[in-house]
CSV table of C-alpha atoms in Angstrom, one decimal:
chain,number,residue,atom,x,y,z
A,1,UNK,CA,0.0,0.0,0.0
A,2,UNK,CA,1.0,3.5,-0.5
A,3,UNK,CA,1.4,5.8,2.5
A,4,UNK,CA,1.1,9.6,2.9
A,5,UNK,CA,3.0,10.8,5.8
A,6,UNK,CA,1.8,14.5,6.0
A,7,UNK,CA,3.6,17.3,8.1
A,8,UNK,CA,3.2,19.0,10.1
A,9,UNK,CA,0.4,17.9,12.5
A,10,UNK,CA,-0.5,21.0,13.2
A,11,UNK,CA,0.6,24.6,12.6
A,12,UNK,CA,-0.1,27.8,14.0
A,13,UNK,CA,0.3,31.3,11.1
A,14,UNK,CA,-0.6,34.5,11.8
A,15,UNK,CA,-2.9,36.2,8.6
A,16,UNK,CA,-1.2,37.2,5.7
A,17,UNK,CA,1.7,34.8,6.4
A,18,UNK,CA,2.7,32.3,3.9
A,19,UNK,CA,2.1,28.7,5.0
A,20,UNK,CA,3.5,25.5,3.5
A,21,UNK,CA,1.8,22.1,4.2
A,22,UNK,CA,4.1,18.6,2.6
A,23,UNK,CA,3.3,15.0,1.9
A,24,UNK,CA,5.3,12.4,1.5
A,25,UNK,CA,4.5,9.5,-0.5
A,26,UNK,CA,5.8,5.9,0.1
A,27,UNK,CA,6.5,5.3,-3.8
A,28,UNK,CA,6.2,7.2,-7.4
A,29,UNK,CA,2.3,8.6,-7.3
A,30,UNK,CA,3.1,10.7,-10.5
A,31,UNK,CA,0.7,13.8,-10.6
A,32,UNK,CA,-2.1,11.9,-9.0
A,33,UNK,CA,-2.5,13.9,-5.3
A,34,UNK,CA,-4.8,16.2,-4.4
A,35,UNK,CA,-5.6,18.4,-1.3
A,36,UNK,CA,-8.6,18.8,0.6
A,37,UNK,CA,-9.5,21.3,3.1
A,38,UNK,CA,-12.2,20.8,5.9
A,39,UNK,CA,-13.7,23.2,8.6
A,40,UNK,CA,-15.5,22.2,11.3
A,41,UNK,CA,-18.6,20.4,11.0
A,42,UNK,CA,-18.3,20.4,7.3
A,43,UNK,CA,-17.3,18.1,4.2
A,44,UNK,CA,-14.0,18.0,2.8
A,45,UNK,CA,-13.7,20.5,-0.2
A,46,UNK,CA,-11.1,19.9,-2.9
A,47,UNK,CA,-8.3,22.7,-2.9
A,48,UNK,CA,-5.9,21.2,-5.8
A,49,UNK,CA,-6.1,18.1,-8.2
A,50,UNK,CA,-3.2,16.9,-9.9
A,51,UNK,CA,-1.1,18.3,-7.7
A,52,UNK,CA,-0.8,21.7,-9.3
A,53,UNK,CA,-4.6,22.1,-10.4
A,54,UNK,CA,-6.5,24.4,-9.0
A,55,UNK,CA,-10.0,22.9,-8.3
A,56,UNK,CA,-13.0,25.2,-9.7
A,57,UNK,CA,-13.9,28.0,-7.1
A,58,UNK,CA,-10.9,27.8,-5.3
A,59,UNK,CA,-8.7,31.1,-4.4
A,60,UNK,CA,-5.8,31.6,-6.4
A,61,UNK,CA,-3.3,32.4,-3.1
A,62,UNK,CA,-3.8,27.8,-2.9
A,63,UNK,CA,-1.5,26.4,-5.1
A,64,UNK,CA,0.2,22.5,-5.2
A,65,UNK,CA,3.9,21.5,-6.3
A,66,UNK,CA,5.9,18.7,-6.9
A,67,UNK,CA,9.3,17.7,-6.1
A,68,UNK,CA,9.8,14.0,-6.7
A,69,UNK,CA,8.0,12.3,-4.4
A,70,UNK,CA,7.3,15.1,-2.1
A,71,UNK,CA,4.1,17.1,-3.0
A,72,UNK,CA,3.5,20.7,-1.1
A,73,UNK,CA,0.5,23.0,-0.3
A,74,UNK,CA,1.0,26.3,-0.4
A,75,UNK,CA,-1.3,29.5,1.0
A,76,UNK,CA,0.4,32.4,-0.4
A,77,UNK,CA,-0.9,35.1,2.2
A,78,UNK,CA,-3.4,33.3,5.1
A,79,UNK,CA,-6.4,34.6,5.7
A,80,UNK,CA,-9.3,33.8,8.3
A,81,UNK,CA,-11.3,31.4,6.2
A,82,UNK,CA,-8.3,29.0,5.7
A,83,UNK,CA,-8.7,28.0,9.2
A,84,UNK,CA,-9.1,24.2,9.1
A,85,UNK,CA,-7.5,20.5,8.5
A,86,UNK,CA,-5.8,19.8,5.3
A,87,UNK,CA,-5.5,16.8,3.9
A,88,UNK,CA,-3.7,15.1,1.0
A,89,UNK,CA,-5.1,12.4,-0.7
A,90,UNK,CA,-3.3,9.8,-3.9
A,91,UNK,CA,-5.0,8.4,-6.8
A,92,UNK,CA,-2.3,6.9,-7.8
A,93,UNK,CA,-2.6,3.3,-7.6
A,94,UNK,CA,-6.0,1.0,-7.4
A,95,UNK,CA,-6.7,1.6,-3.8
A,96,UNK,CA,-6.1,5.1,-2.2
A,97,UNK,CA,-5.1,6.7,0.8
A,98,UNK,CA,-5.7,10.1,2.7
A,99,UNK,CA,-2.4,11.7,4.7
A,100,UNK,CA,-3.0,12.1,8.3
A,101,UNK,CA,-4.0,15.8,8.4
A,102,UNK,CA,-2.8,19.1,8.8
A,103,UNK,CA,-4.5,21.5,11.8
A,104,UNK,CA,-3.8,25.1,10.8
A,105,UNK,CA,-4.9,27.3,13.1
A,106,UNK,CA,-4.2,31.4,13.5
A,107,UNK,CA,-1.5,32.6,15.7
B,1,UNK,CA,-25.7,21.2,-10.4
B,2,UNK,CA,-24.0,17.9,-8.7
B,3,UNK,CA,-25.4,17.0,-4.9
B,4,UNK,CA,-24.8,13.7,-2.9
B,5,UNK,CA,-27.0,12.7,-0.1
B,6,UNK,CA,-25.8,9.9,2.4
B,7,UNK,CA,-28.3,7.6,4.4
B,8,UNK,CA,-27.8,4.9,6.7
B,9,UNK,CA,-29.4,3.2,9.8
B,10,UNK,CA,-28.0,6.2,12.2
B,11,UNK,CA,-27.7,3.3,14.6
B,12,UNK,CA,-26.6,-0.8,14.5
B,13,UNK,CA,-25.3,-3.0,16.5
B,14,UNK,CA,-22.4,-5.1,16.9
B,15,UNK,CA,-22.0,-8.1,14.2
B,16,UNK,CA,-24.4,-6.5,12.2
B,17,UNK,CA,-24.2,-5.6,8.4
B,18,UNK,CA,-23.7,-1.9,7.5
B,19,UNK,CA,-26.2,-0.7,4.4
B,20,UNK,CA,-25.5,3.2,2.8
B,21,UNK,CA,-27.1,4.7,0.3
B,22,UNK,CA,-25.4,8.1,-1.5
B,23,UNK,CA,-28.4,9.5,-3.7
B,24,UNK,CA,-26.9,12.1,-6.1
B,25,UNK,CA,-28.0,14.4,-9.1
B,26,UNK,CA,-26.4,16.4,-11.8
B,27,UNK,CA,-24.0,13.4,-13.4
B,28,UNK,CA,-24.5,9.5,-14.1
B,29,UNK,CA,-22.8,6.9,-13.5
B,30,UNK,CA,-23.6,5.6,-17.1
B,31,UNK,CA,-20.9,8.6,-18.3
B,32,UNK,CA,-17.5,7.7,-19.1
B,33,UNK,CA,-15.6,9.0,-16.3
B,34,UNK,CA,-17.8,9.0,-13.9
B,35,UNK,CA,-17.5,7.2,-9.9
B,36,UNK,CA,-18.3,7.2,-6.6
B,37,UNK,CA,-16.3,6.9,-3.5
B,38,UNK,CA,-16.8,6.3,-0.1
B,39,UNK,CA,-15.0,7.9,3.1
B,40,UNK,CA,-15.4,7.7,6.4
B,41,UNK,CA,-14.3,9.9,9.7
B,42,UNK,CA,-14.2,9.1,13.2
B,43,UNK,CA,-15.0,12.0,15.7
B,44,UNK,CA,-12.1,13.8,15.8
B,45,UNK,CA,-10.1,12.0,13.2
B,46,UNK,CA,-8.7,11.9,9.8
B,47,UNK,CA,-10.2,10.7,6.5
B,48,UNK,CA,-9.9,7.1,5.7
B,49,UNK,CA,-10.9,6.3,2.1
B,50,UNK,CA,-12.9,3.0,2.1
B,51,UNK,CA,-14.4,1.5,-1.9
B,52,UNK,CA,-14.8,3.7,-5.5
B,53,UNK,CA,-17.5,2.2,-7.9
B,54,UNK,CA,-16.7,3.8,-11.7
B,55,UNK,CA,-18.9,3.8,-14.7
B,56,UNK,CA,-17.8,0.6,-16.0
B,57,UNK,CA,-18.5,-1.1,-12.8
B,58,UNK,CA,-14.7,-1.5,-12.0
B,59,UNK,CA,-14.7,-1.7,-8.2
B,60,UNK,CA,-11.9,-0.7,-5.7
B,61,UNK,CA,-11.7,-1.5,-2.3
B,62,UNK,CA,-9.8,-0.1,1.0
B,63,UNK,CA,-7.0,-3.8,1.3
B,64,UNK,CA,-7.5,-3.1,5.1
B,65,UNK,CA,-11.2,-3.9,5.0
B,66,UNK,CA,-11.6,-5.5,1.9
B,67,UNK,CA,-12.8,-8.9,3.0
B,68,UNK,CA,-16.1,-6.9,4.9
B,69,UNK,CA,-16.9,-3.9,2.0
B,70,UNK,CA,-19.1,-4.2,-1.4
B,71,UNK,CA,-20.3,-1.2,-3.0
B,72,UNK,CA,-22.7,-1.5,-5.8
B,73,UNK,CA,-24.5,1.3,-8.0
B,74,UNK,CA,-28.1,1.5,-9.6
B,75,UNK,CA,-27.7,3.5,-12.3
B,76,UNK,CA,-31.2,4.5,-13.2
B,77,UNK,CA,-32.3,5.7,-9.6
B,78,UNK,CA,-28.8,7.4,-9.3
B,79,UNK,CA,-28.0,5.8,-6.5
B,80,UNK,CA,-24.6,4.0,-5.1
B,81,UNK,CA,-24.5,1.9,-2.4
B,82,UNK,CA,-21.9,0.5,0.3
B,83,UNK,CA,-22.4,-2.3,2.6
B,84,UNK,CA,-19.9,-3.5,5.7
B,85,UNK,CA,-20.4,-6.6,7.2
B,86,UNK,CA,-19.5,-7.7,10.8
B,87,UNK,CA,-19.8,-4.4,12.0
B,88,UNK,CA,-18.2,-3.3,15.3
B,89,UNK,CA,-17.1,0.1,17.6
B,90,UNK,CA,-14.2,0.8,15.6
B,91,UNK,CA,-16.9,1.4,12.5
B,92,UNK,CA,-18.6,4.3,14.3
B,93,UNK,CA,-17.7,7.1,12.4
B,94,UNK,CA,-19.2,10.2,9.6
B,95,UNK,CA,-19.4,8.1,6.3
B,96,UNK,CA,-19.3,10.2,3.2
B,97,UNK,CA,-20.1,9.6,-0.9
B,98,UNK,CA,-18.4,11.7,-2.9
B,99,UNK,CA,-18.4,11.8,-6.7
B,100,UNK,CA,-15.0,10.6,-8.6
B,101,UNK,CA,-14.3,12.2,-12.2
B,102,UNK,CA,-11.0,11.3,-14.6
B,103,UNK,CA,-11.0,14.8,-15.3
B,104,UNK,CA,-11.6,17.2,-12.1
B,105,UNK,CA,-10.4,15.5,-9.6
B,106,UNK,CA,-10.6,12.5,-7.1
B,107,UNK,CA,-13.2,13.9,-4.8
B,108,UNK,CA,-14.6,17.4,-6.6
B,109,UNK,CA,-18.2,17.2,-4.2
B,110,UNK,CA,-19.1,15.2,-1.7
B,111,UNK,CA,-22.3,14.5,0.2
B,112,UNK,CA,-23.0,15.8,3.8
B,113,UNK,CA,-21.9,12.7,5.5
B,114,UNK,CA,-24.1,10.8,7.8
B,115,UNK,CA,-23.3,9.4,11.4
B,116,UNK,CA,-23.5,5.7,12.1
B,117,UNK,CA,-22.6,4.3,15.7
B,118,UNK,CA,-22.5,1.3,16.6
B,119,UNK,CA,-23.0,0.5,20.3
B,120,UNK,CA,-24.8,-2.3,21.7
């Protein structure tokens, strides 16, 4: 199986900071990871697809990357609504699997 | 407009069989492309991806709990369906449907969720 190890935990950003969130996948997932945000009480929404596709409706300061096996979400200036769990998610192979979760919270 | 509506029993007992229903509108999953997926949530705890059903019937299934998950689809009443067998504690959780697409994403919408315990 694939495994998403997701970091940090949790993270504390004051507004208009720039905040990075990372997965690490076990094995070669190409382009297939996305991101999902989630507030409280609420479904997941999906932030980025392919890892550098911006999902429809989502704010441009989101954006996804690649480095190898290492994917990254990045909020380019944090604002109150981005308060929430982030999650990364591959598609890769036949089964899937989410990464553990990312609490960002305001500083 | 695409909307996903998960229902369940709300509440089951231990060793019994698990039976969701996502009811959706605004795609088919007759259309090349097309899927649903189903997640679930514990209170307070991450997402954990459980079975996909695509268009072509093609099936996936969490290895983890394989042995206790079929999902299933009726395509005329736009409806997919996941049932768990041998249900026990560690199954209480939110349990989402979420639509699949090859084109926008693994997860683009997703239905409300619905809460299942299971106590005795």
């Amino acid at each position: 199986d694939i495994q998403m190890t997701q970091s940090p935990a949790s993270l504390s950003a004051s507004l208009e900071e720039i905040v990075t969130i990372t997965c690490q996948a076990s094995q070669d997932i190409g382009n297939w990871l996305a991101w999902y945000q989630q507030k409280p009480g609420k479904s997941p929404q999906l932030l980025i697809y392919g890892a550098t596709s911006l999902a429809d409706g989502v704010p441009s300061r989101f954006s996804g990357s690649r480095s190898g096996t290492q994917y990254s979400l990045k909020i380019s200036r944090l604002q109150v609504e981005d308060i929430g769990i982030y999650y990364c998610q591959q598609a890769s192979s036949a089964t899937w699997t989410f990464g553990g979760g990312t609490k960002l919270e305001l500083k | 407009q695409v909307t996903l509506k998960e229902s369940g029993p709300g509440i089951l007992q231990p060793s019994q069989t698990l039976s969701l229903t996502c009811t959706f509108s605004g795609f088919s999953l007759s259309t090349y492309g097309m899927g649903v997926g189903w997640i679930r949530q514990p209170s307070g705890k991450g997402l954990e991806w459980l079975a996909n059903i695509w268009w072509d019937d093609d099936k996936y299934y969490n290895p983890s709990l394989k042995n206790r998950l079929t999902i299933s689809k009726d395509t005329s009443n736009n409806q997919a369906f996941l049932k768990i067998t041998n249900v026990d504690t560690a199954d209480t959780a939110t349990y989402y449907c979420a639509r699949l697409s090859l084109y926008s994403g693994p997860f683009a919408y997703w239905g409300q969720g619905t809460l299942v315990t299971v106590s005795s």
